[in-house]
Amino acid sequence: MTKSSEISNKAELSPEQREALLKTLKARFEKNMNRHEDMEWADVQAKLEASPEKLWSLNEMEVSGGEPDVVGHDKQTGEYIFYDCSAESPKGRRSICYDREALESRKEHKPKNNAVDMAADMGIELLTEEQYRDLQKLGSFDTKTSSWVQTPDRIRKLGGAIFCDRRYDTVFVYHNGAESYYAARGFRGSLRV
């Protein structure tokens, strides 16, 4: 088996997994209509069924605790935009540093992974600060946890990375050394379908 066929096999769900995921996504969509007013589930489902690799990525978001949901529709491309909408930073993605360079720079007590590589392996992107702020307009997220967000190159080149959370009904952006990791910090992702 070639590496490319291994990747394509990995990125497909069984019919049972696909059906269960679609059922979960539909229930979440219907429960949280404020996140996607003027959108119909049937349209979203048609896009999902036409993109098995995107369904696989959404499943990765789901099984790691992200509770992905539709938060927008790009009228130019026709794509639906999903964000992790779990109340707190996804449990299956916490205690990680920012990126591979940060992970490799740690001499001891290394975390198991890093946010940038995990997102890439899942086929998603870390939220930007702007996307994170948009998410917070849809509810109160990360009131007890925090989430790494895409860090501008100028900050990363100096060894830092940024993360966000919500405290005192306000969204805060902070900095840390990119190699730091905490039990209450993970990352949130986005996916366009």
PDB file of N, CA and C in Angstrom, residues 8-26 41 45 48-49 51-63 68:
ATOM      1  N   SER A   8      -5.544   8.417   2.065  1.00  0.00           N
ATOM      2  CA  SER A   8      -6.928   8.479   1.598  1.00  0.00           C
ATOM      3  C   SER A   8      -7.807   7.488   2.351  1.00  0.00           C
ATOM      4  N   ASN A   9      -7.288   6.305   2.692  1.00  0.00           N
ATOM      5  CA  ASN A   9      -8.066   5.354   3.479  1.00  0.00           C
ATOM      6  C   ASN A   9      -8.320   5.885   4.885  1.00  0.00           C
ATOM      7  N   LYS A  10      -7.315   6.538   5.455  1.00  0.00           N
ATOM      8  CA  LYS A  10      -7.438   7.093   6.797  1.00  0.00           C
ATOM      9  C   LYS A  10      -8.517   8.176   6.823  1.00  0.00           C
ATOM     10  N   ALA A  11      -8.645   8.923   5.752  1.00  0.00           N
ATOM     11  CA  ALA A  11      -9.540  10.067   5.721  1.00  0.00           C
ATOM     12  C   ALA A  11     -10.958   9.717   5.276  1.00  0.00           C
ATOM     13  N   GLU A  12     -11.358   8.472   5.434  1.00  0.00           N
ATOM     14  CA  GLU A  12     -12.730   8.095   5.094  1.00  0.00           C
ATOM     15  C   GLU A  12     -13.398   7.426   6.274  1.00  0.00           C
ATOM     16  N   LEU A  13     -14.647   7.767   6.473  1.00  0.00           N
ATOM     17  CA  LEU A  13     -15.424   7.168   7.555  1.00  0.00           C
ATOM     18  C   LEU A  13     -16.203   5.978   7.027  1.00  0.00           C
ATOM     19  N   SER A  14     -16.486   5.044   7.894  1.00  0.00           N
ATOM     20  CA  SER A  14     -17.366   3.937   7.516  1.00  0.00           C
ATOM     21  C   SER A  14     -18.782   4.500   7.355  1.00  0.00           C
ATOM     22  N   PRO A  15     -19.665   3.775   6.658  1.00  0.00           N
ATOM     23  CA  PRO A  15     -21.051   4.266   6.532  1.00  0.00           C
ATOM     24  C   PRO A  15     -21.705   4.513   7.900  1.00  0.00           C
ATOM     25  N   GLU A  16     -21.407   3.663   8.877  1.00  0.00           N
ATOM     26  CA  GLU A  16     -21.987   3.835  10.215  1.00  0.00           C
ATOM     27  C   GLU A  16     -21.457   5.102  10.882  1.00  0.00           C
ATOM     28  N   GLN A  17     -20.150   5.345  10.755  1.00  0.00           N
ATOM     29  CA  GLN A  17     -19.552   6.555  11.333  1.00  0.00           C
ATOM     30  C   GLN A  17     -20.124   7.804  10.663  1.00  0.00           C
ATOM     31  N   ARG A  18     -20.249   7.748   9.342  1.00  0.00           N
ATOM     32  CA  ARG A  18     -20.776   8.885   8.585  1.00  0.00           C
ATOM     33  C   ARG A  18     -22.197   9.200   9.027  1.00  0.00           C
ATOM     34  N   GLU A  19     -23.029   8.163   9.138  1.00  0.00           N
ATOM     35  CA  GLU A  19     -24.426   8.359   9.549  1.00  0.00           C
ATOM     36  C   GLU A  19     -24.513   8.934  10.964  1.00  0.00           C
ATOM     37  N   ALA A  20     -23.703   8.403  11.879  1.00  0.00           N
ATOM     38  CA  ALA A  20     -23.714   8.895  13.267  1.00  0.00           C
ATOM     39  C   ALA A  20     -23.253  10.346  13.341  1.00  0.00           C
ATOM     40  N   LEU A  21     -22.206  10.684  12.587  1.00  0.00           N
ATOM     41  CA  LEU A  21     -21.702  12.057  12.596  1.00  0.00           C
ATOM     42  C   LEU A  21     -22.740  13.018  12.028  1.00  0.00           C
ATOM     43  N   LEU A  22     -23.338  12.667  10.897  1.00  0.00           N
ATOM     44  CA  LEU A  22     -24.352  13.539  10.299  1.00  0.00           C
ATOM     45  C   LEU A  22     -25.527  13.755  11.253  1.00  0.00           C
ATOM     46  N   LYS A  23     -25.918  12.705  11.954  1.00  0.00           N
ATOM     47  CA  LYS A  23     -27.008  12.821  12.933  1.00  0.00           C
ATOM     48  C   LYS A  23     -26.624  13.796  14.055  1.00  0.00           C
ATOM     49  N   THR A  24     -25.396  13.675  14.549  1.00  0.00           N
ATOM     50  CA  THR A  24     -24.904  14.567  15.610  1.00  0.00           C
ATOM     51  C   THR A  24     -24.839  16.010  15.120  1.00  0.00           C
ATOM     52  N   LEU A  25     -24.276  16.213  13.921  1.00  0.00           N
ATOM     53  CA  LEU A  25     -24.148  17.563  13.373  1.00  0.00           C
ATOM     54  C   LEU A  25     -25.512  18.199  13.122  1.00  0.00           C
ATOM     55  N   LYS A  26     -26.459  17.400  12.620  1.00  0.00           N
ATOM     56  CA  LYS A  26     -27.803  17.923  12.371  1.00  0.00           C
ATOM     57  C   LYS A  26     -28.470  18.347  13.683  1.00  0.00           C
ATOM     58  N   TRP A  41     -30.336  22.971   6.908  1.00  0.00           N
ATOM     59  CA  TRP A  41     -29.515  21.780   7.117  1.00  0.00           C
ATOM     60  C   TRP A  41     -29.365  20.958   5.837  1.00  0.00           C
ATOM     61  N   GLN A  45     -25.909  19.454   4.546  1.00  0.00           N
ATOM     62  CA  GLN A  45     -25.724  18.008   4.422  1.00  0.00           C
ATOM     63  C   GLN A  45     -25.316  17.618   3.009  1.00  0.00           C
ATOM     64  N   LEU A  48     -21.698  18.257   2.704  1.00  0.00           N
ATOM     65  CA  LEU A  48     -20.935  17.285   3.484  1.00  0.00           C
ATOM     66  C   LEU A  48     -20.867  15.938   2.785  1.00  0.00           C
ATOM     67  N   GLU A  49     -21.984  15.492   2.262  1.00  0.00           N
ATOM     68  CA  GLU A  49     -22.022  14.177   1.603  1.00  0.00           C
ATOM     69  C   GLU A  49     -21.164  14.151   0.342  1.00  0.00           C
ATOM     70  N   SER A  51     -18.294  15.622   0.179  1.00  0.00           N
ATOM     71  CA  SER A  51     -16.901  15.821   0.603  1.00  0.00           C
ATOM     72  C   SER A  51     -16.518  14.861   1.724  1.00  0.00           C
ATOM     73  N   PRO A  52     -16.272  13.575   1.412  1.00  0.00           N
ATOM     74  CA  PRO A  52     -15.953  12.606   2.470  1.00  0.00           C
ATOM     75  C   PRO A  52     -14.721  12.974   3.296  1.00  0.00           C
ATOM     76  N   GLU A  53     -13.723  13.626   2.677  1.00  0.00           N
ATOM     77  CA  GLU A  53     -12.528  14.004   3.444  1.00  0.00           C
ATOM     78  C   GLU A  53     -12.845  15.101   4.454  1.00  0.00           C
ATOM     79  N   LYS A  54     -13.804  15.964   4.133  1.00  0.00           N
ATOM     80  CA  LYS A  54     -14.219  17.023   5.078  1.00  0.00           C
ATOM     81  C   LYS A  54     -15.028  16.411   6.216  1.00  0.00           C
ATOM     82  N   LEU A  55     -15.830  15.401   5.890  1.00  0.00           N
ATOM     83  CA  LEU A  55     -16.558  14.686   6.944  1.00  0.00           C
ATOM     84  C   LEU A  55     -15.573  14.030   7.900  1.00  0.00           C
ATOM     85  N   TRP A  56     -14.495  13.478   7.353  1.00  0.00           N
ATOM     86  CA  TRP A  56     -13.471  12.869   8.207  1.00  0.00           C
ATOM     87  C   TRP A  56     -12.880  13.912   9.150  1.00  0.00           C
ATOM     88  N   SER A  57     -12.576  15.103   8.625  1.00  0.00           N
ATOM     89  CA  SER A  57     -12.027  16.172   9.462  1.00  0.00           C
ATOM     90  C   SER A  57     -13.022  16.600  10.539  1.00  0.00           C
ATOM     91  N   LEU A  58     -14.287  16.709  10.167  1.00  0.00           N
ATOM     92  CA  LEU A  58     -15.312  17.060  11.163  1.00  0.00           C
ATOM     93  C   LEU A  58     -15.414  15.987  12.246  1.00  0.00           C
ATOM     94  N   ASN A  59     -15.252  14.735  11.843  1.00  0.00           N
ATOM     95  CA  ASN A  59     -15.279  13.651  12.825  1.00  0.00           C
ATOM     96  C   ASN A  59     -14.091  13.778  13.781  1.00  0.00           C
ATOM     97  N   GLU A  60     -12.927  14.137  13.253  1.00  0.00           N
ATOM     98  CA  GLU A  60     -11.755  14.356  14.106  1.00  0.00           C
ATOM     99  C   GLU A  60     -12.021  15.496  15.086  1.00  0.00           C
ATOM    100  N   MET A  61     -12.668  16.554  14.626  1.00  0.00           N
ATOM    101  CA  MET A  61     -13.035  17.661  15.509  1.00  0.00           C
ATOM    102  C   MET A  61     -13.983  17.158  16.598  1.00  0.00           C
ATOM    103  N   GLU A  62     -14.938  16.341  16.193  1.00  0.00           N
ATOM    104  CA  GLU A  62     -15.952  15.828  17.125  1.00  0.00           C
ATOM    105  C   GLU A  62     -15.339  14.908  18.175  1.00  0.00           C
ATOM    106  N   VAL A  63     -14.548  13.935  17.752  1.00  0.00           N
ATOM    107  CA  VAL A  63     -14.030  12.949  18.709  1.00  0.00           C
ATOM    108  C   VAL A  63     -13.003  13.551  19.669  1.00  0.00           C
ATOM    109  N   PRO A  68     -18.079  20.617  16.564  1.00  0.00           N
ATOM    110  CA  PRO A  68     -18.127  21.534  15.423  1.00  0.00           C
ATOM    111  C   PRO A  68     -19.559  21.867  15.006  1.00  0.00           C
TER     112      PRO A  68
END
